[in-house]
Short mmCIF file of C-alpha atoms and ligand atoms in Angstrom, two decimals:
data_model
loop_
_atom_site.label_atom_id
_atom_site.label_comp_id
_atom_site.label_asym_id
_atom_site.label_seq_id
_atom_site.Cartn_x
_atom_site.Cartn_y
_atom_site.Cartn_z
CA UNK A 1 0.00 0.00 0.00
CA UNK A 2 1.26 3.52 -0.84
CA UNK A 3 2.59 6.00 2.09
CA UNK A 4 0.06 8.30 1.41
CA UNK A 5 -3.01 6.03 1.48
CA UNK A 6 -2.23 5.67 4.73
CA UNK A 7 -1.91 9.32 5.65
CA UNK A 8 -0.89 9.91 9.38
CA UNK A 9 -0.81 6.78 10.24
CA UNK A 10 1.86 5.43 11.98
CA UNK A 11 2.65 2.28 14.49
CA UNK A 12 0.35 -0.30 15.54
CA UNK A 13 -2.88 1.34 13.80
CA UNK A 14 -0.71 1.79 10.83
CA UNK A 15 -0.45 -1.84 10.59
CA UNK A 16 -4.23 -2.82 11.42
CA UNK A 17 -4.93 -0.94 8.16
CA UNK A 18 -2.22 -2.47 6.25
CA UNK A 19 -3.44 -5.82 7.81
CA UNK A 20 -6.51 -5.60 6.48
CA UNK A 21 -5.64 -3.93 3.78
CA UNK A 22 -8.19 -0.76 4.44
CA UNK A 23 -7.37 2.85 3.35
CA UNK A 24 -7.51 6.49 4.54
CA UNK A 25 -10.89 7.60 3.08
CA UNK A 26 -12.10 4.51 2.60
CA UNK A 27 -15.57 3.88 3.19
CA UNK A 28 -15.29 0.61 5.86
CA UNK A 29 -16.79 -1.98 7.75
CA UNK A 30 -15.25 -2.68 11.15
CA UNK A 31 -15.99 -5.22 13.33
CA UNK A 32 -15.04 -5.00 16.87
CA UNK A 33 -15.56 -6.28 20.51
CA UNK A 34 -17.73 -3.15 21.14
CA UNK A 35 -20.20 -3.63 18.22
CA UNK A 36 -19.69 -3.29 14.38
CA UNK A 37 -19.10 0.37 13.15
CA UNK A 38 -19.60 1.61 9.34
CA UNK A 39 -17.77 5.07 7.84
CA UNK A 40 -15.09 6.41 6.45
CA UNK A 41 -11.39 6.31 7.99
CA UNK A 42 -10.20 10.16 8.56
CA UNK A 43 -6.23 10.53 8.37
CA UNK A 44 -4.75 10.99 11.42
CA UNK A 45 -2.22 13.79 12.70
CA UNK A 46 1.31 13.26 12.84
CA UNK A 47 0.80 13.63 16.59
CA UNK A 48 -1.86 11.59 17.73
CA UNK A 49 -0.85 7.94 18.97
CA UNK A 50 -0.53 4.87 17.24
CA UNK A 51 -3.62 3.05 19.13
CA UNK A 52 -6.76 4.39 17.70
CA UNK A 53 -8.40 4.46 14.06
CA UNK A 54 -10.32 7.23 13.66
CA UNK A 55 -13.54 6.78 11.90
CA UNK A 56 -16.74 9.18 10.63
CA UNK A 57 -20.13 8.06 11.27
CA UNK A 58 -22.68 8.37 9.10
CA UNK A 59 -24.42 10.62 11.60
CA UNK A 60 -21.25 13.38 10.73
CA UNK A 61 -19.89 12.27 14.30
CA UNK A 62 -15.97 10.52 14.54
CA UNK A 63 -14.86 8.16 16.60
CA UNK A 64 -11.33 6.60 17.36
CA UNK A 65 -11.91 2.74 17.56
CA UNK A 66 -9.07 1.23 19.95
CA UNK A 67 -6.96 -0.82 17.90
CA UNK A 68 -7.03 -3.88 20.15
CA UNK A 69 -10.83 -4.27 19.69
CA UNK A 70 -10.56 -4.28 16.25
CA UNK A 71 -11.46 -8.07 14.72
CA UNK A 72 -11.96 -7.58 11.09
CA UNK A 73 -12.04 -4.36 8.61
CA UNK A 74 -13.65 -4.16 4.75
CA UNK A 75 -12.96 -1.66 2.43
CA UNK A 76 -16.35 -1.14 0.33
CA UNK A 77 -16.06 1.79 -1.06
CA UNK A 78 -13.61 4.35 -1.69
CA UNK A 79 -14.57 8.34 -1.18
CA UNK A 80 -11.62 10.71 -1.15
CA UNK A 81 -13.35 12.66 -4.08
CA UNK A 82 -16.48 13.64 -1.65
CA UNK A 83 -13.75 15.26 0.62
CA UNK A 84 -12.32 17.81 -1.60
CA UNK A 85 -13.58 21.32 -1.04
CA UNK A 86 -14.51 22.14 -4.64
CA UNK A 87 -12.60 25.16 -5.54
CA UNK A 88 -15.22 27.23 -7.73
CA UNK A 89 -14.61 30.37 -8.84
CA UNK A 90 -15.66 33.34 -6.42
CA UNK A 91 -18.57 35.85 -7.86
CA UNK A 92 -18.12 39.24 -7.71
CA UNK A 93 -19.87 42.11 -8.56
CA UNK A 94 -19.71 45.78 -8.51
CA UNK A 95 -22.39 46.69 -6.60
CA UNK A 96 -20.80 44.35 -3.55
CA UNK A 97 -18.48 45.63 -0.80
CA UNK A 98 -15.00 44.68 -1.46
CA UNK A 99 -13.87 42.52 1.88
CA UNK A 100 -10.38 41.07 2.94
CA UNK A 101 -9.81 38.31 4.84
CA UNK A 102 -6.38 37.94 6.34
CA UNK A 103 -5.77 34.61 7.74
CA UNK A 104 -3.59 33.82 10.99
CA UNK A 105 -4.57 30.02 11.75
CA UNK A 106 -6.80 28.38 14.38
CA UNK A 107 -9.37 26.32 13.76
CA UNK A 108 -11.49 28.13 11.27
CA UNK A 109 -8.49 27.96 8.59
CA UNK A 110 -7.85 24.45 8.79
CA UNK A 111 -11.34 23.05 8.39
CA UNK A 112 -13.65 24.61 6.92
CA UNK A 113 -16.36 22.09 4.50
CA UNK A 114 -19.40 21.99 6.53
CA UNK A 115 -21.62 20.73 4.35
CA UNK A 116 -19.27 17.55 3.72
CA UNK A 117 -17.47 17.69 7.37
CA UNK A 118 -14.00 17.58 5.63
CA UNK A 119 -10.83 17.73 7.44
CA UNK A 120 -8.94 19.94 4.93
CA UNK A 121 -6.88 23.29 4.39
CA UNK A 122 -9.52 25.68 2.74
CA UNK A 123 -8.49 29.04 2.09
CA UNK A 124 -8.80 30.68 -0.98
CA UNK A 125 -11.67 32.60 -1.99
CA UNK A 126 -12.22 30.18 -3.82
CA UNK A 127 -12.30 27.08 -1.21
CA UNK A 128 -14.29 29.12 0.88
CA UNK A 129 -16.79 29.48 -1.78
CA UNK A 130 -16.90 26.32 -2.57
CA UNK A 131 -17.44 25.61 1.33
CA UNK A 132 -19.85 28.17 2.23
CA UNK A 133 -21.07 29.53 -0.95
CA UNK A 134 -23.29 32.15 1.05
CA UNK A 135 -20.58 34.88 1.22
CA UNK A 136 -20.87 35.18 -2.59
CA UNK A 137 -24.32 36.74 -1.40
CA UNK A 138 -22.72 39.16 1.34
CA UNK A 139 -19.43 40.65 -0.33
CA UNK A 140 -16.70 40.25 -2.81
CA UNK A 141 -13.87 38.33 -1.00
CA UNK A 142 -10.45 38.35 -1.29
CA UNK A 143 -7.98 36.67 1.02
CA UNK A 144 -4.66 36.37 2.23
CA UNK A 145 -2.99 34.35 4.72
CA UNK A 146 -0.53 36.34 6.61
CA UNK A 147 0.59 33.25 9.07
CA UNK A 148 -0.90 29.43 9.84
CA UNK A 149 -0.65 29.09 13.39
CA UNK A 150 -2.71 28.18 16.27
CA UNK A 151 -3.37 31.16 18.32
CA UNK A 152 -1.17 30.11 21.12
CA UNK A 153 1.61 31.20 18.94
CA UNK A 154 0.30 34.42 17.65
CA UNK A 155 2.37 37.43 19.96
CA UNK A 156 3.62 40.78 19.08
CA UNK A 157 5.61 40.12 16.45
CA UNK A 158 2.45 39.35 14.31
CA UNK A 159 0.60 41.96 16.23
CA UNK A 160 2.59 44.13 14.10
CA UNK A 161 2.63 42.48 10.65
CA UNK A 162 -1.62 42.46 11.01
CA UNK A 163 -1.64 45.92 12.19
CA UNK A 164 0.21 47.39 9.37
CA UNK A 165 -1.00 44.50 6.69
CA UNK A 166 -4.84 46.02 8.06
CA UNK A 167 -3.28 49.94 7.27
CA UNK A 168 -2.68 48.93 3.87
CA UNK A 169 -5.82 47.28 3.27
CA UNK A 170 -7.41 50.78 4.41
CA UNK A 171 -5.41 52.48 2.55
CA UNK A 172 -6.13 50.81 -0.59
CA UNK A 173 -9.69 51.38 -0.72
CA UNK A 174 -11.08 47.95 0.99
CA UNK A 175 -14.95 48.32 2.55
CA UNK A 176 -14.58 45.94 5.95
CA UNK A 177 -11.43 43.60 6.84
CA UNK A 178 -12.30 40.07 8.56
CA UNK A 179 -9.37 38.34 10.55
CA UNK A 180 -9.65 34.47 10.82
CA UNK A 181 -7.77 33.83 13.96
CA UNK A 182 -7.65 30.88 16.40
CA UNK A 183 -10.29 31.46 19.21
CA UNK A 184 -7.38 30.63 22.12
CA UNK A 185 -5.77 34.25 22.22
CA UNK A 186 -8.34 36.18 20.01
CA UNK A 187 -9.24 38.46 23.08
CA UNK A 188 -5.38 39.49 23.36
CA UNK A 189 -5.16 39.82 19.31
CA UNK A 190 -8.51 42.00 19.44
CA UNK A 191 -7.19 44.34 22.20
CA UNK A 192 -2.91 44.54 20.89
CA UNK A 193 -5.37 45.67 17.26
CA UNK A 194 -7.51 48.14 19.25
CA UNK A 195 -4.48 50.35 20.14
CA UNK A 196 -2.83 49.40 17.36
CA UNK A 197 -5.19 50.35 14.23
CA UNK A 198 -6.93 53.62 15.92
CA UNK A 199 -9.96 56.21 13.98
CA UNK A 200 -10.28 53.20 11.53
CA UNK A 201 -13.09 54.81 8.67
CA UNK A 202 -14.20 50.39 8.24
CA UNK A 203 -15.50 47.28 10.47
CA UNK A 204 -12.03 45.28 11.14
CA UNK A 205 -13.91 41.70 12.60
CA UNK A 206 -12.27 38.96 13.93
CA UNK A 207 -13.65 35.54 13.81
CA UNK A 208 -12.29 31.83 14.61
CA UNK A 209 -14.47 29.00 15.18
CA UNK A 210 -14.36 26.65 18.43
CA UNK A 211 -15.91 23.30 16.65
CA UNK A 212 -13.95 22.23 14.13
CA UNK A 213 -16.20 21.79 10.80
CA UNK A 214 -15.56 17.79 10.34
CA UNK A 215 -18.21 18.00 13.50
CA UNK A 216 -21.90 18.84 12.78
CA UNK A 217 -22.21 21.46 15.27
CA UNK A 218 -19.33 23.64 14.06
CA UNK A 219 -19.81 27.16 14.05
CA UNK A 220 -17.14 27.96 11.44
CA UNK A 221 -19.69 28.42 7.84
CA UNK A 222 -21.73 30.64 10.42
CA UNK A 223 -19.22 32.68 11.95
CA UNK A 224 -17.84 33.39 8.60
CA UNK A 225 -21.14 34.55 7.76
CA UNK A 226 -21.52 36.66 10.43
CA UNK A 227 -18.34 37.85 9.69
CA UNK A 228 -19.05 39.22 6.54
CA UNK A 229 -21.67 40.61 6.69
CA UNK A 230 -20.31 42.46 9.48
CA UNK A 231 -17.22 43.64 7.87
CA UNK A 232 -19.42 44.35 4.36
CA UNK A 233 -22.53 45.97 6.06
CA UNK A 234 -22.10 47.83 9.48
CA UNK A 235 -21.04 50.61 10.31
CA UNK A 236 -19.55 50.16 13.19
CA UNK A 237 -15.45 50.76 12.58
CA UNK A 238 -13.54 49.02 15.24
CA UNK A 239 -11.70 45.90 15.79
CA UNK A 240 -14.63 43.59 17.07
CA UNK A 241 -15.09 40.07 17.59
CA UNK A 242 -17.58 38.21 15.83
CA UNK A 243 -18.66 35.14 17.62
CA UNK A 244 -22.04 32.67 18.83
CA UNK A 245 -23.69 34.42 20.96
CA UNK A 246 -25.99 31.72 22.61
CA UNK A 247 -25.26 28.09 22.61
CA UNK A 248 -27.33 27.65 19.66
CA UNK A 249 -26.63 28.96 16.24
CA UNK A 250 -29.77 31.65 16.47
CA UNK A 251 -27.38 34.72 16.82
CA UNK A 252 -23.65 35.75 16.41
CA UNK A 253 -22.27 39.31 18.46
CA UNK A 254 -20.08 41.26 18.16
CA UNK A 255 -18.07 42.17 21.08
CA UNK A 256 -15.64 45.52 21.13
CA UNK A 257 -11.80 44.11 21.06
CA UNK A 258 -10.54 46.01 24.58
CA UNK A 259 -14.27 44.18 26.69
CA UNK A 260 -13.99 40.69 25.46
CA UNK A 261 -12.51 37.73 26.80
CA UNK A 262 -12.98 33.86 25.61
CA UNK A 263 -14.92 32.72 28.77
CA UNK A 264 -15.20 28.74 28.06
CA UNK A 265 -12.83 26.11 26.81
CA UNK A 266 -15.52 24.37 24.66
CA UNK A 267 -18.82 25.76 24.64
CA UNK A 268 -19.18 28.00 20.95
CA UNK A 269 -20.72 30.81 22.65
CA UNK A 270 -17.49 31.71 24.21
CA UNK A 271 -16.92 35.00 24.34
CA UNK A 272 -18.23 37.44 26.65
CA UNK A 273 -18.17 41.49 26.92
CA UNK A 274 -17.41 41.61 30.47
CA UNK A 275 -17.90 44.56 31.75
CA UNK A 276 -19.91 45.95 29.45
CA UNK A 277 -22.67 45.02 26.92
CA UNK A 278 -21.59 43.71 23.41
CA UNK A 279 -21.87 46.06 20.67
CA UNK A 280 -24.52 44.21 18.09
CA UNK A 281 -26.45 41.22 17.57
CA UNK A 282 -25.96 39.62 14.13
CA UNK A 283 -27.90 36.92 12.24
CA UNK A 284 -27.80 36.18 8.42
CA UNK A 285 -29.48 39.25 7.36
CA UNK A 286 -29.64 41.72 9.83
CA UNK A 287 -27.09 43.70 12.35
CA UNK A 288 -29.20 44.78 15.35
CA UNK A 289 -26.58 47.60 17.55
CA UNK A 290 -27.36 47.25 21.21
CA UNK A 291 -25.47 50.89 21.77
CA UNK A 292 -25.15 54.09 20.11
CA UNK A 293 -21.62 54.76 21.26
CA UNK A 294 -19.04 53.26 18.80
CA UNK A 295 -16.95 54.69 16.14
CA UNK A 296 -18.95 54.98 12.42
CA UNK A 297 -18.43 53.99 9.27
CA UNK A 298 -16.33 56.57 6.77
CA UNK A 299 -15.87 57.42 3.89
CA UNK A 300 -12.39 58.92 4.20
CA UNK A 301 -8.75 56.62 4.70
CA UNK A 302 -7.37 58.02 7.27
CA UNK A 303 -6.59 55.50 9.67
CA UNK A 304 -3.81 55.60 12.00
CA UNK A 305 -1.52 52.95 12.43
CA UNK A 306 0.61 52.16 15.74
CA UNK A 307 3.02 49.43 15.17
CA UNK A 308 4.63 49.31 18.68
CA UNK A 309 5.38 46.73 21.48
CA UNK A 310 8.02 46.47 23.97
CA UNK A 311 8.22 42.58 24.81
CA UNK A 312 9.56 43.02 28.43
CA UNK A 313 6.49 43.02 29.48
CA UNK A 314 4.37 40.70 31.77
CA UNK A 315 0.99 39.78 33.36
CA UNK A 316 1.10 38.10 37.17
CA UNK A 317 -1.44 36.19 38.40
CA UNK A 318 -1.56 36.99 41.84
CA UNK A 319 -2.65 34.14 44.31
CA UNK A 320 -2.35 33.17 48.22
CA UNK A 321 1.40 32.57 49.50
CA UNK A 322 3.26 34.38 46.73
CA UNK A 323 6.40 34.88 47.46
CA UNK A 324 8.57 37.78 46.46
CA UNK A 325 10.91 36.05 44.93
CA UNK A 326 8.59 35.93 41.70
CA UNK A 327 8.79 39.56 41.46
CA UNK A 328 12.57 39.81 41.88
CA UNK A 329 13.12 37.20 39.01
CA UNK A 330 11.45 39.03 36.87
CA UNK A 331 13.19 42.35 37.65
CA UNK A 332 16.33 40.18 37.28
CA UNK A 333 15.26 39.52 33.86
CA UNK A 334 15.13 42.80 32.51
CA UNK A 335 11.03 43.12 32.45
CA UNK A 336 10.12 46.88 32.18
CA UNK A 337 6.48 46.61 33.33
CA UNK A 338 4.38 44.37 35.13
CA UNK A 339 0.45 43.74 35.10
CA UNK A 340 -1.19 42.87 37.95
CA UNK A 341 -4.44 40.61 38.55
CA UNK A 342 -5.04 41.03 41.98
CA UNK A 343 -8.01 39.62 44.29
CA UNK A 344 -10.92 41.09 44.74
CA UNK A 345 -10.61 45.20 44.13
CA UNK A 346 -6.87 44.52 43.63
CA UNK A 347 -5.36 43.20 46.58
CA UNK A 348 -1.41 41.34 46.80
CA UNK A 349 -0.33 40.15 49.78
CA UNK A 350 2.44 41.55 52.05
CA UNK A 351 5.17 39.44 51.93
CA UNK A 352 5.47 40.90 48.14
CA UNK A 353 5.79 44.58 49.27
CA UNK A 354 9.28 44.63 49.10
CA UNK A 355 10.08 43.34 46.39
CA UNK A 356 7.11 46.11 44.84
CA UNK A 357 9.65 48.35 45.96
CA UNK A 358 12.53 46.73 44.47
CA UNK A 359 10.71 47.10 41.42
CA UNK A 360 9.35 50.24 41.17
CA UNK A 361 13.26 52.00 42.15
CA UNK A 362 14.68 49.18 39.25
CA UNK A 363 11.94 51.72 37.07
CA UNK A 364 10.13 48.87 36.54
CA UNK A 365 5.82 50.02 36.09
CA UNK A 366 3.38 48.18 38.16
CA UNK A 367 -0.49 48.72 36.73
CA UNK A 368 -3.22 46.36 38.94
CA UNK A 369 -5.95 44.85 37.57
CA UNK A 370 -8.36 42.58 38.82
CA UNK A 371 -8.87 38.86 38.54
CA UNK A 372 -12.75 38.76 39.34
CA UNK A 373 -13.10 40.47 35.69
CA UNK A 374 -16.05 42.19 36.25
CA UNK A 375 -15.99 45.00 37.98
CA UNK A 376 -13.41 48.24 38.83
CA UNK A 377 -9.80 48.00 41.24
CA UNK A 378 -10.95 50.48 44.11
CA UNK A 379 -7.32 50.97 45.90
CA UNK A 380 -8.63 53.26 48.41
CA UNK A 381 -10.79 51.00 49.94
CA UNK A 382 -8.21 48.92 52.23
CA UNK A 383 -5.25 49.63 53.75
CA UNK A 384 -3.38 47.02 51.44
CA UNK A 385 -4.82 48.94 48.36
CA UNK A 386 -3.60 52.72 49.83
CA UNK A 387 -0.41 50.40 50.75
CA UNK A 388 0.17 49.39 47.36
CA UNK A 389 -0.53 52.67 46.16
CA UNK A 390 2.18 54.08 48.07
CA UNK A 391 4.74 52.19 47.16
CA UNK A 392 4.08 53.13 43.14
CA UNK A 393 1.55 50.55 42.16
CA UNK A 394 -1.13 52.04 39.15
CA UNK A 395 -5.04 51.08 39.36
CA UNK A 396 -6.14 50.78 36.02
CA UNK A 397 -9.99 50.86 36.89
CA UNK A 398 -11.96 48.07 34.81
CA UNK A 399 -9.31 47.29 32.12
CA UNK A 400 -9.30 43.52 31.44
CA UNK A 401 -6.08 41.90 33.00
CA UNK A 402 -5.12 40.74 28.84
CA UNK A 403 -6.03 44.00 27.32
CA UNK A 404 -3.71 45.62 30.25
CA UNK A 405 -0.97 43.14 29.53
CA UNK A 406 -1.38 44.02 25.52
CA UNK A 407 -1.71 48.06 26.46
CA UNK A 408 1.41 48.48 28.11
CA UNK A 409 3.42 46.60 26.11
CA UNK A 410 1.80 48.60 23.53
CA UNK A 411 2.70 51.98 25.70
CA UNK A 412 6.39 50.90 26.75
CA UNK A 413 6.74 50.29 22.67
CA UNK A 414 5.96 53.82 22.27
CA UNK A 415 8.25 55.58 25.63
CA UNK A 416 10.65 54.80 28.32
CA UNK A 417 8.75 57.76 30.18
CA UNK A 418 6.86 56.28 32.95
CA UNK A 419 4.66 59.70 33.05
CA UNK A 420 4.16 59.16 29.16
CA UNK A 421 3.48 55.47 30.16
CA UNK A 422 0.63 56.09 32.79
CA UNK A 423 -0.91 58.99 30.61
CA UNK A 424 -0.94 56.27 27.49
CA UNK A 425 -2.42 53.27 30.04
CA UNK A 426 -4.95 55.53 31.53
CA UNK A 427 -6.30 57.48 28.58
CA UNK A 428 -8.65 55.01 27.36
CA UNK A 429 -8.39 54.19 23.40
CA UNK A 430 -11.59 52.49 22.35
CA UNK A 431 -13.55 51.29 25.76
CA UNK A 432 -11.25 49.75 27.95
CA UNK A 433 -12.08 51.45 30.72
CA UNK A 434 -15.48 52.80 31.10
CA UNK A 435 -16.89 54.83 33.33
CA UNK A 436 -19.59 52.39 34.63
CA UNK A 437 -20.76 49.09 34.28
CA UNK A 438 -24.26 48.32 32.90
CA UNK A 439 -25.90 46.24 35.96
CA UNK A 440 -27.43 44.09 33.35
CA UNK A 441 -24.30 43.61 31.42
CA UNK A 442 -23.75 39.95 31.44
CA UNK A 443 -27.12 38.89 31.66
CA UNK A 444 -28.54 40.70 29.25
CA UNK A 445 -28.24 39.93 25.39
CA UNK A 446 -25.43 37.58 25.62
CA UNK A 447 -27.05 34.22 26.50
CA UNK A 448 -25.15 31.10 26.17
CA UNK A 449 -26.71 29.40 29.31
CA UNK A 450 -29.60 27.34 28.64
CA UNK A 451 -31.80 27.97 31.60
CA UNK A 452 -31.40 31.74 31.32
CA UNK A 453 -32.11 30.95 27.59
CA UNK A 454 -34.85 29.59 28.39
CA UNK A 455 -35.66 32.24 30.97
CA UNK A 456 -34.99 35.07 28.70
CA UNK A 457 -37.55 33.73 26.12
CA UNK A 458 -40.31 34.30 27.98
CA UNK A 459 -39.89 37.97 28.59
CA UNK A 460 -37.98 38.74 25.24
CA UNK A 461 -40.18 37.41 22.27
N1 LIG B 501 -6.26 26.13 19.69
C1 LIG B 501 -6.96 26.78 18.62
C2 LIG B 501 -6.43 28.18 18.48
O1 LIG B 501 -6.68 29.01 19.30
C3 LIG B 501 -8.43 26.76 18.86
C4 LIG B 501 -9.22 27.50 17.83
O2 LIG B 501 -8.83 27.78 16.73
O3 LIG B 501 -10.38 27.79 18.16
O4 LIG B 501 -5.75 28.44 17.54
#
């Protein structure tokens, strides 16, 4: 049998398929100790082990059938043709807004065919008219991938190359920009491209998808359309996050990039404004704004970009017993500022005071934020706050602990002068701090939970 109709395979499994002579996409029979299981054999990642075949169900569902509980295997049938995202030409037309999408990674870039549930690259404007012919309807796309990473390895360095990739785009005339991005760090991405890309005249909408599309309840085709339309049609210009907004796929929103944080590992209604209420609701056809305050649609180009970001910066999750050694190693290391996430209004404890000192005289800048996420630091309110204060320690009232961490490293980029600094970190850029918080801010309009869901319904139809 050839290497590649084995694809991925490797080991043990690799040799139950060449034992029974059974291919990657072929459509099989396999008889185990379990039960008898009928569908097509996926490839398998380089990294995954050697013990399972992994298999798709009819019912668009895979499985990974143990290798030792496998008694017999029969090709009958043969289906790689069914898995190729058909690469059609993408309509345009003159009366459609022009839209880019630059690609990073994540999930959304690496599987997109939802109406077959393939497990393949799809990327060109083509591909992803062939996979979700819908945006045809919504915009004329054109797309370039800037990187192919998962988002864990997105940092400043490409914070840069988007920001400045996005000024060009502006510049040359584009309607809306839509960033495919892995869901993982999409909240630091979203904030590190608020202060970067500032007074931008289009929408600039991230999106990423949290199921990947070989599963029937991915929200990738979706959240592209969302997307889209988002970046085509609103007129709200700001980096934004376009995302589920309740478990089901009955909405998308989109959340400002400095308020929202990915809130659950799995669940595709992830992200959250905290602190706030999200900007819009979105469906296929219609963009409802839940606020009045955000930056409009213009005609005119002139964006401005800020490429900066000083990587000696860090975030520290404070927690019970820290010791100040923590602090010092990081001083030691050359770190120029430090970001906080303190308990409750933004509390450390006071073994750490010295080395706050150490710190501060080493010029080092301390900013505290808080870990409860919701909610302000109020430093006045205990002695340890007014303590911390004294001893050079910034509040930076209801900024998210990320988009703090992404801020100054944005601000240091720009200044060594800590006054410069603190005027940058406090003067906020595009919501990150507010003045209040809505009381109904995470209950209202950003669902997600099926008994409020549920509860909602009743007084909102
Ligand atoms: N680990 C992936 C990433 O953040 C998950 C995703 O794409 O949603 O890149």
């Amino acid at each position: 049998m050839n290497e590649d109709a084995l694809k991925g395979y490797k080991g043990e499994a690799r040799n139950t398929l060449e034992k029974f002579g059974v291919r990657v996409w072929s459509d099989a029979e396999v008889t185990t100790s379990r039960g008898l299981f009928k569908g097509i054999i996926l490839p398998r990642s380089e990294n995954d082990d050697d013990q399972h075949i992994v298999l798709k169900l009819a019912t668009g569902y895979n499985v990974g059938l143990d290798i030792n509980t496998i008694e017999n295997m029969i090709e009958r049938g043969y289906k790689e043709a069914h898995y190729k995202i058909p690469e059609k030409e993408f309509p345009t037309s003159p009366d459609k807004p022009n839209v880019k999408l630059l690609g990073t990674g994540g999930t959304i870039a690496s599987r997109l065919d939802y109406r077959t549930g393939a497990v393949i690259p799809a990327f060109s404007p083509g591909e992803l008219y062939g996979a979700v012919p819908e945006l045809a309807d919504i915009c004329n796309l054109s797309t370039e991938k800037l990187f192919a990473v998962f988002s864990e390895n997105m940092g400043p360095k490409q914070y840069l190359k988007l920001a400045e990739a996005i000024g060009e785009e502006i510049e040359k005339g584009i309607h809306g920009i839509i960033i495919g991005h892995g869901t993982d760090t999409m909240h630091h991405t979203a904030g590190a491209l608020s202060f970067m890309v500032q007074n931008s005249p289009i929408p600039i909408v991230m999106v990423g998808s949290q199921r990947s599309s070989d599963r029937p309840s991915s929200d990738a085709a979706l959240n592209l359309i969302h997307a889209a339309t988002a970046a085509a049609h609103s007129d709200i210009a700001e980096v934004m996050v376009c995302m589920f907004g309740p478990t089901s796929d009955e909405y998308g929103l989109l959340h400002r990039g400095t308020r929202v944080r990915k809130m659950h590992s799995s669940y595709r209604s992830t992200f959250r404004t905290l602190g706030d209420i999200p900007l819009a609701m979105i469906t296929r056809d219609k963009i409802t704004p839940l606020r009045r305050d955000y930056n409009r649609r213009r005609k005119d180009r002139n964006v401005k970009v800020l490429p900066f970001f000083e990587e000696k910066v860090t975030l520290l999750y404070y927690y019970p017993n820290m010791q100040p050694d923590i602090i010092d190693a990081i001083v030691d290391c050359g770190y120029r500022g430090i970001i906080i996430a303190g308990t409750g209004l933004g509390h450390v404890n006071k073994p750490v005071y010295p080395a706050i000192e150490r710190a501060v005289k080493a010029g080092v800048v301390i900013y505290m934020t808080v870990q409860t996420l919701w909610g302000y630091v109020h430093m006045y309110v205990y002695d340890t706050g007014r303590d911390l204060m004294a001893k050079g320690i910034i509040p930076t009232e209801n900024m998210l602990p990320e988009v703090a961490y992404v801020k100054l490293g944005w601000a240091l980029g720009q200044t060594e002068d800590p006054e410069e600094v603190k005027r940058l970190m406090l003067t906020p850029v595009c919501g990150e701090i507010t003045e209040r918080e809505p009381y109904n801010g995470y209950l209202v309009y950003q669902g997600g939970i099926p008994e409020i869901e549920a509860f909602l319904k009743r007084f909102h139809r």
